[in-house]
């Protein structure tokens, strides 16, 4: 230990670490197995709230409701990141530390493993008594032949492949006249372990790359209409920080028809969008998209995520002019596709703006107490709606949700008794609004498909990393780490062979290997089960 | 009798057979324990006898061998009879169980693992099969009571509480990935169940050996169970297989999610728990090689992983909202 002088006394130096010393100490801690273990446990623990509490990225609507229901806990949990666990600072900190630890762990081990690989196999121990042994067996095979036979049994293949898959061997002629064979395997296991851990890093990098360069958008397309791949055409659009929207391929997708099949009990059986896909400057291609079968559109995938009805509604104003006409996207509320939608009619030639809140029953039926749809199929489509007049509030410049009606400046249309009027229309029907306000008709009932477009250039990398991870893991867990020794010695006219093996406790197969090597050495048949480790 | 009835009756029969097997295995354990204790006692008596008779303790080392030989070759062990009954009822139970599963699959027109009832009947089947397969290679009869006991409970719950009539597959499940992803997940559940039982026995046996818990006469069956170290080695091998298959399950799930939902990972509750399970078993594997964590502590981590696995297909299916919710229906 370094000593320093303090006054006239000589005292041992206090173990002062200094800045670099501290850094080194911290790094050693971070890369220790114990810390890795604790970080793994923290990672598991930290994930759990993400499945218990509503999360912004997964379900914003539920999360908003949670926030309003829990006035104290909601905002507090939100501030602390519990409502977006997997994007929170603490979750990020845990996995960043874990991966730092991982890199700090595997880099030196890779170097170490490389050196190990090139170091010769350790010589056979003088005494094999400490290990599970076999023999001694006597044979008339000469000493050298016996060892050679055992060597070939343990390493059947020569060359590089043999070195990777088989045992590394070493033969020593010892002073006492015996010949000792030392064979060991375990480097494949170690290699697998390194590949596994390195692939985890690759996996994380691929995810990060994907996050930066991905884009996704949702669009609803009604049967007979088309969609063009451009930011403005999407209902919602988001992209990674480094994705340039100018790179969007301007293809168009036309929804020719949407098939929706249901069982007699109303369970969905099959959804399929029949589409025409057109790349600029190329021939249109007819194809289909269904659940589990996305369309590959120039590197982006197009998924069919939902479907529903978009009734074609025509509204005429008081002057008898068509003020609105077209399909309106209704959102299904239940398994029988009872759907709701809103019709906004701002462009009236005379009078006030009009709005409608409507419910569609695809298979309308009227019971004694209630009305409803009995099937998701359009067997008897009926729309019920409430009409409103007034100001739709569209001029305020605030973007509005197309599925809700802002009723602040609207009043319901009433009958003579002052009750709100419920209009009921079957397909093909038209009804007059009271007070000569105009008329509404329900002209057709096309379906729509809700499409999700996504491009993620990291997918091939992810798959590669995943396969490497799995291969590395399997190798590292199933490849064995064994040492086998065979010692042959001439005694009188015969050769006496002893053997021993060493492997972790869970390795049941090592006895069989030793038995095969022994059998080869003494030139006899292998005794099955001879090497099975007994359970009790 | 139609296919539906055939399936339910076969599964009911399997439940009864497993229950019988469980008792037989338990009796076998108790008898093996008795025999071992008796053998130990005999050894001590023998040694005393030799010591007294010959008057020379030099002969003592040879005595235990002789005593063991006598016990081993004496009249057929009482435990062997129980073991025979246990093995054959388990085998017949598994056969009926397989018939019940097959009939369910034919009845539904798709693989029998698309809702909780079906997961339960197939998961318990794979647990028994895993047990039988390992049993062929080495004697793990001491796990029999646990495995058949858990299979009895699982099948009983499935038939009474979870039962669902067959139904068509929703579009999201119409994919060959259902075959790959869910079957492997269910097989993993089976394997890890057997391993879980070994781990529980390991902890109990370890406690008994240390004299901390399970020391009483009622836990005497633990004498018939291998040492904690051997149980650890056994459950490690099953956990290793289970972990690799679980890694595959999660990856296959991600590929399927990419096909079906347009994202490979979305932290949906089912995905969160699959991740937690994976991380817990990874922690277990690290703990095995960490000083101070090998043995009991790592065993507890394996148990935590198994509990998370069971949570994932009970609590998560039933109470958490997510894209995987069809699983509960
Ligand atoms: C993202 C974090 C990590 C994960 C998911 C992970 C996962 C795994 C898994 C599944 C195994 C079992 C394979 C085997 O036993 O060969 C393993 C083994 C191992 N890991 Fe990690 N690991 C992580 C981080 C680390 C870190 C930070 C270290 C270094 C401190 C480390 C060191 C080791 C070692 C030495 C083994 C081999 C144990 C043995 O010989 O059985 N790991 N890891």
XYZ file of N, CA and C in Angstrom, chain B residues 74-309:
708
model
N -36.169 -57.731 -0.562
C -37.217 -58.369 0.236
C -38.534 -58.351 -0.536
N -39.597 -58.885 0.055
C -40.904 -58.968 -0.592
C -41.220 -57.680 -1.325
N -42.000 -57.774 -2.461
C -42.264 -56.590 -3.275
C -42.662 -55.419 -2.380
N -42.080 -54.264 -2.656
C -42.352 -53.104 -1.813
C -43.825 -52.727 -1.919
N -44.357 -52.300 -0.782
C -45.752 -51.854 -0.783
C -45.921 -50.614 -1.644
N -44.842 -49.821 -1.726
C -44.937 -48.609 -2.521
C -45.073 -48.922 -4.007
N -44.501 -50.071 -4.414
C -44.517 -50.401 -5.837
C -45.942 -50.588 -6.339
N -46.789 -51.149 -5.472
C -48.175 -51.379 -5.877
C -48.877 -50.041 -6.121
N -48.721 -49.139 -5.158
C -49.325 -47.818 -5.313
C -48.786 -47.136 -6.564
N -47.479 -47.296 -6.797
C -46.878 -46.662 -7.965
C -47.489 -47.205 -9.243
N -47.724 -48.527 -9.263
C -48.332 -49.139 -10.444
C -49.709 -48.578 -10.716
N -50.519 -48.508 -9.660
C -51.875 -47.955 -9.836
C -51.789 -46.518 -10.311
N -50.907 -45.764 -9.682
C -50.787 -44.348 -10.025
C -50.416 -44.201 -11.492
N -49.428 -44.976 -11.917
C -48.954 -44.821 -13.287
C -50.040 -45.180 -14.276
N -50.736 -46.296 -14.025
C -51.725 -46.694 -15.032
C -52.932 -45.758 -15.033
N -53.348 -45.274 -13.879
C -54.486 -44.341 -13.916
C -54.072 -43.032 -14.588
N -52.862 -42.582 -14.359
C -52.418 -41.354 -15.022
C -52.416 -41.541 -16.524
N -51.902 -42.693 -16.938
C -51.821 -42.957 -18.371
C -53.211 -43.002 -18.996
N -54.127 -43.688 -18.314
C -55.483 -43.764 -18.851
C -56.154 -42.399 -18.810
N -55.887 -41.668 -17.748
C -56.430 -40.305 -17.661
C -55.933 -39.468 -18.818
N -54.641 -39.559 -19.103
C -54.075 -38.759 -20.192
C -54.699 -39.165 -21.525
N -54.948 -40.467 -21.667
C -55.566 -40.949 -22.900
C -56.955 -40.343 -23.086
N -57.757 -40.430 -22.022
C -59.107 -39.856 -22.077
C -59.030 -38.348 -22.299
N -58.079 -37.738 -21.619
C -57.878 -36.292 -21.737
C -57.617 -35.938 -23.200
N -56.739 -36.736 -23.832
C -56.427 -36.502 -25.242
C -57.656 -36.667 -26.119
N -58.443 -37.693 -25.833
C -59.671 -37.916 -26.605
C -60.593 -36.705 -26.433
N -60.724 -36.242 -25.191
C -61.590 -35.091 -24.921
C -61.135 -33.866 -25.690
N -59.832 -33.644 -25.721
C -59.285 -32.490 -26.452
C -59.559 -32.622 -27.943
N -59.284 -33.807 -28.458
C -59.456 -34.044 -29.888
C -60.912 -33.825 -30.280
N -61.817 -34.386 -29.464
C -63.237 -34.240 -29.753
C -63.636 -32.772 -29.718
N -63.078 -32.040 -28.765
C -63.377 -30.617 -28.684
C -62.918 -29.899 -29.957
N -61.721 -30.279 -30.410
C -61.194 -29.656 -31.615
C -62.060 -29.949 -32.827
N -62.481 -31.208 -32.939
C -63.331 -31.588 -34.072
C -64.663 -30.870 -33.983
N -65.193 -30.814 -32.777
C -66.480 -30.163 -32.548
C -66.407 -28.690 -32.947
N -65.330 -28.012 -32.525
C -65.232 -26.579 -32.765
C -64.777 -26.278 -34.189
N -64.109 -27.249 -34.803
C -63.608 -26.990 -36.140
C -62.327 -26.179 -36.146
N -61.692 -26.056 -34.999
C -60.395 -25.379 -34.942
C -59.624 -25.906 -33.748
N -58.352 -25.527 -33.655
C -57.515 -26.038 -32.566
C -58.152 -25.680 -31.213
N -58.078 -26.613 -30.258
C -58.781 -26.365 -29.001
C -58.002 -25.467 -28.042
N -57.580 -24.312 -28.502
C -56.988 -23.353 -27.565
C -57.291 -21.931 -28.017
N -58.584 -21.589 -27.936
C -58.947 -20.244 -28.366
C -59.715 -19.478 -27.294
N -60.002 -20.102 -26.176
C -60.576 -19.346 -25.063
C -60.150 -20.010 -23.760
N -60.567 -19.433 -22.635
C -60.007 -19.903 -21.367
C -60.320 -21.353 -21.067
N -61.540 -21.766 -21.400
C -61.887 -23.168 -21.174
C -60.901 -24.057 -21.931
N -60.688 -23.684 -23.188
C -59.819 -24.518 -24.018
C -58.360 -24.442 -23.579
N -57.903 -23.252 -23.167
C -56.525 -23.174 -22.668
C -56.350 -24.107 -21.481
N -57.343 -24.094 -20.611
C -57.201 -24.856 -19.381
C -57.155 -26.346 -19.670
N -58.051 -26.809 -20.552
C -58.025 -28.248 -20.812
C -56.769 -28.637 -21.584
N -56.271 -27.745 -22.452
C -55.064 -28.173 -23.176
C -53.801 -27.945 -22.341
N -53.767 -26.871 -21.558
C -52.587 -26.638 -20.713
C -52.376 -27.771 -19.729
N -53.475 -28.230 -19.101
C -53.326 -29.316 -18.127
C -52.919 -30.610 -18.835
N -53.415 -30.780 -20.061
C -53.022 -31.962 -20.838
C -51.507 -31.949 -21.059
N -50.989 -30.790 -21.476
C -49.553 -30.724 -21.743
C -48.737 -30.917 -20.468
N -49.274 -30.486 -19.338
C -48.558 -30.702 -18.085
C -48.417 -32.203 -17.820
N -49.528 -32.926 -17.994
C -49.472 -34.367 -17.751
C -48.559 -35.044 -18.768
N -48.660 -34.607 -20.023
C -47.818 -35.216 -21.051
C -46.342 -34.947 -20.757
N -46.034 -33.708 -20.372
C -44.638 -33.386 -20.039
C -44.153 -34.315 -18.933
N -45.000 -34.490 -17.939
C -44.650 -35.379 -16.829
C -44.394 -36.793 -17.332
N -45.303 -37.301 -18.166
C -45.155 -38.678 -18.649
C -43.918 -38.836 -19.520
N -43.634 -37.821 -20.336
C -42.469 -37.908 -21.218
C -41.185 -37.953 -20.386
N -41.095 -37.062 -19.404
C -39.884 -37.070 -18.571
C -39.808 -38.366 -17.769
N -40.968 -38.820 -17.322
C -41.043 -40.042 -16.524
C -40.466 -41.242 -17.271
N -40.628 -41.227 -18.585
C -40.085 -42.336 -19.378
C -38.572 -42.387 -19.288
N -37.954 -41.194 -19.131
C -36.499 -41.159 -19.139
C -35.905 -41.262 -17.752
N -36.629 -40.768 -16.783
C -36.094 -40.895 -15.428
C -37.241 -40.933 -14.426
N -36.938 -41.475 -13.273
C -37.999 -41.684 -12.309
C -38.342 -40.377 -11.596
N -39.468 -39.781 -11.992
C -39.893 -38.569 -11.291
C -41.278 -38.792 -10.682
N -41.511 -40.017 -10.244
C -42.825 -40.347 -9.684
C -43.167 -39.445 -8.498
N -42.130 -38.917 -7.849
C -42.412 -38.064 -6.686
C -43.124 -36.773 -7.083
N -43.103 -36.440 -8.394
C -43.846 -35.261 -8.837
C -45.284 -35.610 -9.190
N -45.574 -36.922 -9.228
C -46.868 -37.376 -9.734
C -48.051 -36.804 -8.990
N -47.969 -36.806 -7.671
C -49.113 -36.326 -6.892
C -49.399 -34.868 -7.230
N -48.363 -34.078 -7.322
C -48.537 -32.659 -7.638
C -49.107 -32.466 -9.028
N -48.552 -33.180 -9.995
C -48.991 -32.973 -11.377
C -50.441 -33.421 -11.546
N -50.753 -34.631 -11.092
C -52.132 -35.096 -11.286
C -53.090 -34.274 -10.424
N -52.608 -33.817 -9.267
C -53.458 -32.962 -8.425
C -53.798 -31.672 -9.146
N -52.791 -31.042 -9.729
C -53.065 -29.791 -10.421
C -53.926 -30.027 -11.656
N -53.704 -31.161 -12.331
C -54.528 -31.467 -13.502
C -55.980 -31.678 -13.082
N -56.181 -32.334 -11.938
C -57.547 -32.539 -11.453
C -58.229 -31.201 -11.207
N -57.520 -30.317 -10.508
C -58.104 -29.009 -10.209
C -58.398 -28.241 -11.498
N -57.425 -28.236 -12.406
C -57.598 -27.469 -13.643
C -58.786 -27.993 -14.440
N -58.853 -29.317 -14.613
C -59.954 -29.884 -15.394
C -61.284 -29.660 -14.684
N -61.264 -29.839 -13.368
C -62.506 -29.649 -12.609
C -63.015 -28.221 -12.780
N -62.117 -27.250 -12.627
C -62.508 -25.849 -12.800
C -62.995 -25.595 -14.220
N -62.275 -26.171 -15.169
C -62.628 -25.940 -16.569
C -64.052 -26.424 -16.832
N -64.337 -27.629 -16.376
C -65.641 -28.214 -16.705
C -66.780 -27.536 -15.948
N -66.493 -27.031 -14.754
C -67.584 -26.463 -13.968
C -67.717 -24.955 -14.159
N -66.605 -24.232 -14.078
C -66.685 -22.771 -14.068
C -66.454 -22.166 -15.445
N -65.457 -22.701 -16.142
C -65.010 -22.015 -17.363
C -65.705 -22.511 -18.619
N -66.528 -23.539 -18.494
C -67.040 -24.194 -19.692
C -67.718 -23.229 -20.663
N -67.384 -23.375 -21.940
C -68.017 -22.568 -22.994
C -68.364 -23.501 -24.140
N -69.559 -23.260 -24.701
C -69.905 -24.053 -25.878
C -68.964 -23.688 -27.015
N -68.844 -24.607 -27.963
C -67.940 -24.319 -29.079
C -68.471 -23.138 -29.869
N -67.544 -22.416 -30.460
C -67.939 -21.279 -31.276
C -66.928 -21.106 -32.395
N -67.335 -20.294 -33.372
C -66.421 -20.041 -34.481
C -65.302 -19.111 -34.017
N -64.221 -19.119 -34.756
C -63.098 -18.244 -34.414
C -63.373 -16.830 -34.914
N -63.124 -15.824 -34.083
C -63.224 -14.457 -34.590
C -62.108 -14.216 -35.615
N -62.326 -13.269 -36.541
C -61.340 -13.066 -37.610
C -59.920 -12.867 -37.091
N -59.759 -12.181 -35.947
C -58.407 -11.916 -35.454
C -57.654 -13.215 -35.163
N -58.373 -14.276 -34.845
C -57.705 -15.534 -34.500
C -57.550 -16.465 -35.691
N -58.117 -16.057 -36.845
C -58.018 -16.956 -37.998
C -56.650 -16.803 -38.631
N -55.714 -17.530 -38.095
C -54.357 -17.405 -38.595
C -53.588 -18.634 -38.171
N -52.603 -19.016 -38.983
C -51.808 -20.166 -38.583
C -50.991 -19.847 -37.339
N -50.885 -18.568 -37.022
C -50.153 -18.205 -35.812
C -50.867 -18.684 -34.561
N -52.186 -18.877 -34.684
C -52.911 -19.421 -33.531
C -52.339 -20.791 -33.206
N -52.065 -21.546 -34.271
C -51.506 -22.874 -34.080
C -50.115 -22.775 -33.451
N -49.295 -21.878 -33.981
C -47.905 -21.824 -33.532
C -47.788 -21.157 -32.155
N -48.263 -19.941 -32.100
C -48.040 -19.113 -30.913
C -48.746 -19.679 -29.684
N -50.024 -19.973 -29.832
C -50.777 -20.374 -28.649
C -50.450 -21.808 -28.234
N -50.183 -22.675 -29.221
C -49.857 -24.040 -28.810
C -48.562 -24.048 -28.006
N -47.562 -23.285 -28.466
C -46.300 -23.281 -27.727
C -46.511 -22.664 -26.344
N -47.299 -21.597 -26.291
C -47.569 -20.981 -24.988
C -48.203 -21.993 -24.039
N -49.119 -22.794 -24.582
C -49.812 -23.760 -23.731
C -48.867 -24.889 -23.313
N -48.004 -25.297 -24.240
C -47.032 -26.340 -23.902
C -46.081 -25.833 -22.818
N -45.646 -24.571 -22.947
C -44.777 -23.980 -21.931
C -45.469 -24.035 -20.570
N -46.743 -23.675 -20.566
C -47.481 -23.706 -19.308
C -47.434 -25.090 -18.696
N -47.600 -26.103 -19.542
C -47.533 -27.475 -19.057
C -46.175 -27.789 -18.452
N -45.108 -27.483 -19.187
C -43.760 -27.812 -18.717
C -43.440 -27.068 -17.429
N -43.763 -25.771 -17.420
C -43.419 -24.977 -16.245
C -44.256 -25.381 -15.029
N -45.414 -25.960 -15.284
C -46.209 -26.456 -14.168
C -45.473 -27.604 -13.472
N -44.967 -28.527 -14.272
C -44.225 -29.649 -13.687
C -43.002 -29.120 -12.941
N -42.325 -28.169 -13.570
C -41.140 -27.593 -12.960
C -41.483 -26.871 -11.650
N -42.624 -26.181 -11.666
C -43.072 -25.470 -10.468
C -43.233 -26.440 -9.293
N -43.812 -27.597 -9.584
C -44.005 -28.576 -8.513
C -42.656 -29.037 -7.969
N -41.713 -29.252 -8.900
C -40.376 -29.657 -8.453
C -39.751 -28.561 -7.590
N -39.972 -27.317 -7.975
C -39.388 -26.205 -7.214
C -39.998 -26.107 -5.813
N -41.304 -26.279 -5.744
C -41.958 -26.232 -4.435
C -41.403 -27.336 -3.543
N -41.269 -28.542 -4.127
C -40.706 -29.649 -3.354
C -39.277 -29.335 -2.926
N -38.543 -28.679 -3.837
C -37.154 -28.321 -3.526
C -37.108 -27.430 -2.279
N -37.975 -26.418 -2.264
C -37.975 -25.498 -1.123
C -38.380 -26.218 0.156
N -39.385 -27.088 0.050
C -39.853 -27.805 1.247
C -38.760 -28.740 1.750
N -38.184 -29.442 0.810
C -37.155 -30.411 1.168
C -35.949 -29.710 1.798
N -35.631 -28.553 1.215
C -34.508 -27.776 1.732
C -34.797 -27.316 3.160
N -36.035 -26.853 3.378
C -36.405 -26.404 4.718
C -36.306 -27.561 5.710
N -36.771 -28.719 5.278
C -36.732 -29.880 6.166
C -35.287 -30.242 6.495
N -34.453 -30.185 5.466
C -33.052 -30.542 5.694
C -32.390 -29.578 6.672
N -32.781 -28.276 6.582
C -32.199 -27.307 7.512
C -32.889 -27.358 8.869
N -34.033 -28.025 8.901
C -34.771 -28.093 10.143
C -35.526 -26.822 10.468
N -35.802 -25.999 9.431
C -36.529 -24.757 9.706
C -38.036 -24.946 9.613
N -38.509 -25.636 8.567
C -39.939 -25.878 8.431
C -40.135 -27.263 7.822
N -41.413 -27.694 7.775
C -41.744 -29.007 7.194
C -40.934 -30.123 7.865
N -40.691 -29.960 9.141
C -39.855 -30.947 9.806
C -40.684 -32.054 10.431
N -41.984 -31.789 10.604
C -42.812 -32.714 11.366
C -43.056 -34.022 10.661
N -43.819 -34.869 11.330
C -44.101 -36.186 10.802
C -45.018 -36.107 9.584
N -45.858 -35.047 9.565
C -46.809 -34.944 8.449
C -46.087 -34.639 7.145
N -44.912 -34.067 7.230
C -44.140 -33.788 6.018
C -43.118 -34.889 5.776
N -43.385 -36.080 6.370
C -42.416 -37.156 6.254
C -42.264 -37.636 4.812
N -43.335 -37.365 3.974
C -43.235 -37.783 2.575
C -42.009 -37.161 1.912
N -41.522 -36.042 2.475
C -40.350 -35.385 1.877
C -39.119 -36.280 1.914
N -39.147 -37.283 2.792
C -38.026 -38.226 2.826
C -37.942 -39.020 1.523
N -39.083 -39.106 0.823
C -39.120 -39.898 -0.404
C -38.740 -39.075 -1.619
N -38.405 -37.826 -1.378
C -38.141 -36.894 -2.472
C -36.630 -36.693 -2.556
N -36.084 -36.539 -3.765
C -34.634 -36.331 -3.871
C -34.179 -35.086 -3.114
N -32.898 -34.951 -2.985
C -32.360 -33.800 -2.251
C -32.669 -32.503 -2.986
N -32.592 -31.405 -2.235
C -32.894 -30.100 -2.810
C -32.006 -29.831 -4.022
N -30.748 -30.206 -3.953
C -29.829 -29.935 -5.063
C -30.268 -30.680 -6.311
N -30.723 -31.937 -6.125
C -31.163 -32.705 -7.288
C -32.449 -32.140 -7.863
N -33.341 -31.700 -6.969
C -34.584 -31.105 -7.448
C -34.291 -29.814 -8.205
N -33.305 -29.077 -7.719
C -32.937 -27.835 -8.395
C -32.462 -28.137 -9.805
N -31.596 -29.147 -9.921
C -31.075 -29.510 -11.242
C -32.214 -29.936 -12.161
N -33.148 -30.674 -11.605
C -34.282 -31.145 -12.409
C -35.139 -29.982 -12.882
N -35.498 -29.099 -11.951
C -36.392 -28.018 -12.361
C -35.651 -27.025 -13.251
N -34.348 -26.897 -13.058
C -33.615 -26.011 -13.963
C -33.734 -26.477 -15.408
N -33.611 -27.784 -15.605
C -33.687 -28.266 -16.985
C -35.050 -27.978 -17.591
N -36.102 -28.155 -16.797
C -37.431 -27.868 -17.331
C -37.605 -26.363 -17.545
N -37.093 -25.580 -16.596
C -37.202 -24.132 -16.746
C -36.445 -23.650 -17.968
N -35.299 -24.270 -18.239
C -34.510 -23.853 -19.399
C -35.305 -24.113 -20.674
N -35.882 -25.307 -20.782
C -36.700 -25.611 -21.953
C -37.881 -24.646 -22.010
N -38.529 -24.472 -20.860
C -39.683 -23.578 -20.808
C -39.309 -22.160 -21.211
N -38.168 -21.698 -20.752
C -37.777 -20.321 -21.029
C -37.487 -20.111 -22.508
N -36.799 -21.064 -23.120
C -36.516 -20.924 -24.554
C -37.837 -20.916 -25.327
N -38.741 -21.819 -24.955
C -40.023 -21.872 -25.658
C -40.839 -20.610 -25.393
N -40.707 -20.071 -24.186
C -41.455 -18.845 -23.885
C -40.903 -17.677 -24.699
N -39.568 -17.634 -24.837
C -38.961 -16.603 -25.681
C -39.533 -16.705 -27.085
N -39.631 -17.938 -27.562
C -40.205 -18.149 -28.890
C -41.663 -17.689 -28.919
N -42.419 -18.026 -27.878
C -43.824 -17.637 -27.822
C -43.973 -16.133 -27.947
N -43.165 -15.406 -27.183
C -43.283 -13.954 -27.183
C -42.921 -13.405 -28.563
N -41.876 -13.969 -29.158
C -41.475 -13.488 -30.483
C -42.544 -13.799 -31.525
N -43.067 -15.015 -31.478
C -44.113 -15.386 -32.433
C -45.331 -14.488 -32.225
N -45.627 -14.168 -30.965
C -46.741 -13.274 -30.679
C -46.506 -11.907 -31.300
N -45.273 -11.439 -31.230
C -44.968 -10.125 -31.796
C -45.144 -10.152 -33.314
N -44.717 -11.246 -33.929
C -44.873 -11.325 -35.392
C -46.359 -11.359 -35.752
N -47.111 -12.116 -34.975
C -48.553 -12.201 -35.235
C -49.215 -10.833 -35.035
N -48.818 -10.149 -33.963
C -49.398 -8.833 -33.694
C -49.095 -7.881 -34.849
N -47.914 -8.012 -35.404
C -47.550 -7.178 -36.547
C -48.479 -7.485 -37.729
N -48.819 -8.760 -37.907
C -49.720 -9.139 -39.002
C -51.143 -8.686 -38.759
N -51.582 -8.841 -37.534
C -52.999 -8.659 -37.263
C -53.330 -7.212 -36.900
N -52.475 -6.599 -36.131
C -52.820 -5.282 -35.596
C -51.930 -4.167 -36.126
N -50.911 -4.538 -36.874
C -50.072 -3.501 -37.428
C -49.073 -2.928 -36.455
N -48.807 -3.610 -35.374
C -47.692 -3.230 -34.511
C -47.236 -4.473 -33.797
N -45.907 -4.608 -33.659
C -45.408 -5.851 -33.090
C -45.445 -5.853 -31.578
N -45.492 -4.663 -31.001
C -45.520 -4.615 -29.538
C -46.250 -3.355 -29.105
N -47.255 -3.495 -28.266
C -48.022 -2.305 -27.897
C -48.290 -2.197 -26.416
N -47.613 -2.968 -25.622
C -47.796 -2.955 -24.166
C -49.259 -3.109 -23.792
N -49.930 -3.960 -24.477
C -51.272 -4.367 -24.095
C -51.106 -5.262 -22.849
N -52.086 -5.307 -21.940
C -51.852 -6.030 -20.681
C -51.274 -7.431 -20.855
N -51.753 -8.137 -21.864
C -51.242 -9.484 -22.106
C -49.754 -9.428 -22.458
N -49.396 -8.431 -23.217
C -47.992 -8.295 -23.606
C -47.145 -7.890 -22.411
N -47.685 -6.997 -21.584
C -46.959 -6.584 -20.380
C -46.638 -7.811 -19.536
N -47.640 -8.658 -19.343
C -47.418 -9.816 -18.459
C -46.517 -10.858 -19.095
N -46.608 -11.012 -20.401
C -45.681 -11.936 -21.059
C -44.253 -11.458 -20.849
N -44.081 -10.152 -20.917
C -42.764 -9.556 -20.692
C -42.314 -9.780 -19.246
N -43.226 -9.554 -18.305
C -42.880 -9.732 -16.885
C -42.445 -11.179 -16.628
N -43.187 -12.121 -17.186
C -42.839 -13.533 -17.024
C -41.433 -13.779 -17.558
N -41.187 -13.258 -18.734
C -39.897 -13.475 -19.383
C -38.778 -12.899 -18.516
N -38.984 -11.686 -18.034
C -37.936 -11.034 -17.238
C -37.732 -11.784 -15.920
N -38.816 -12.273 -15.331
C -38.665 -12.994 -14.063
C -37.863 -14.281 -14.250
N -38.144 -15.013 -15.322
C -37.366 -16.236 -15.541
C -35.921 -15.903 -15.915
N -35.714 -14.796 -16.632
C -34.338 -14.368 -16.916
C -33.629 -14.051 -15.597
N -34.343 -13.381 -14.698
C -33.760 -13.070 -13.393
C -33.427 -14.366 -12.651
N -34.321 -15.339 -12.761
C -34.074 -16.642 -12.138
C -32.775 -17.257 -12.669
N -32.608 -17.201 -13.995
C -31.404 -17.802 -14.578
C -30.148 -17.082 -14.108
N -30.231 -15.763 -13.980
C -29.079 -15.032 -13.463
C -28.833 -15.349 -11.993
N -29.938 -15.442 -11.259
C -29.806 -15.674 -9.825
C -29.099 -17.000 -9.554
N -29.386 -17.993 -10.408
C -28.739 -19.304 -10.225
C -27.228 -19.207 -10.202
N -26.711 -18.202 -10.935
C -25.257 -18.121 -11.030
C -24.705 -16.964 -10.200
N -25.554 -16.363 -9.382
C -25.104 -15.250 -8.548
C -24.905 -15.726 -7.129
N -23.764 -15.353 -6.569
C -23.500 -15.773 -5.193
C -24.573 -15.246 -4.243
N -25.014 -16.087 -3.354
C -26.006 -15.664 -2.384
C -27.431 -15.767 -2.907
N -27.579 -15.993 -4.210
C -28.922 -16.094 -4.784
C -29.217 -17.501 -5.273
N -28.185 -18.267 -5.526
C -28.414 -19.629 -6.001
C -29.143 -20.400 -4.903
N -29.950 -21.365 -5.308
C -30.646 -22.160 -4.302
C -32.016 -21.572 -3.988
N -32.230 -21.249 -2.726
C -33.567 -20.838 -2.300
C -34.074 -19.596 -3.023
N -33.224 -18.564 -3.076
C -33.724 -17.316 -3.640
C -34.071 -17.461 -5.111
N -33.208 -18.152 -5.851
C -33.528 -18.300 -7.272
C -34.774 -19.167 -7.418
N -34.960 -20.109 -6.509
C -36.176 -20.928 -6.567
C -37.410 -20.048 -6.386
N -37.316 -19.096 -5.478
C -38.455 -18.196 -5.292
C -38.722 -17.373 -6.539
N -37.667 -17.021 -7.258
C -37.875 -16.272 -8.508
C -38.596 -17.129 -9.540
N -38.223 -18.409 -9.603
C -38.918 -19.305 -10.536
C -40.388 -19.393 -10.158
N -40.649 -19.414 -8.851
C -42.050 -19.478 -8.417
C -42.773 -18.188 -8.799
N -42.098 -17.052 -8.615
C -42.709 -15.775 -9.013
C -43.018 -15.794 -10.505
N -42.100 -16.329 -11.304
C -42.334 -16.409 -12.746
C -43.554 -17.259 -13.054
N -43.677 -18.369 -12.334
C -44.824 -19.245 -12.597
C -46.128 -18.582 -12.183
N -46.104 -17.897 -11.059
C -47.314 -17.199 -10.614
C -47.718 -16.158 -11.660
N -46.733 -15.441 -12.202
C -47.033 -14.452 -13.240
C -47.631 -15.138 -14.463
N -47.110 -16.325 -14.782
C -47.632 -17.071 -15.927
C -49.113 -17.411 -15.725
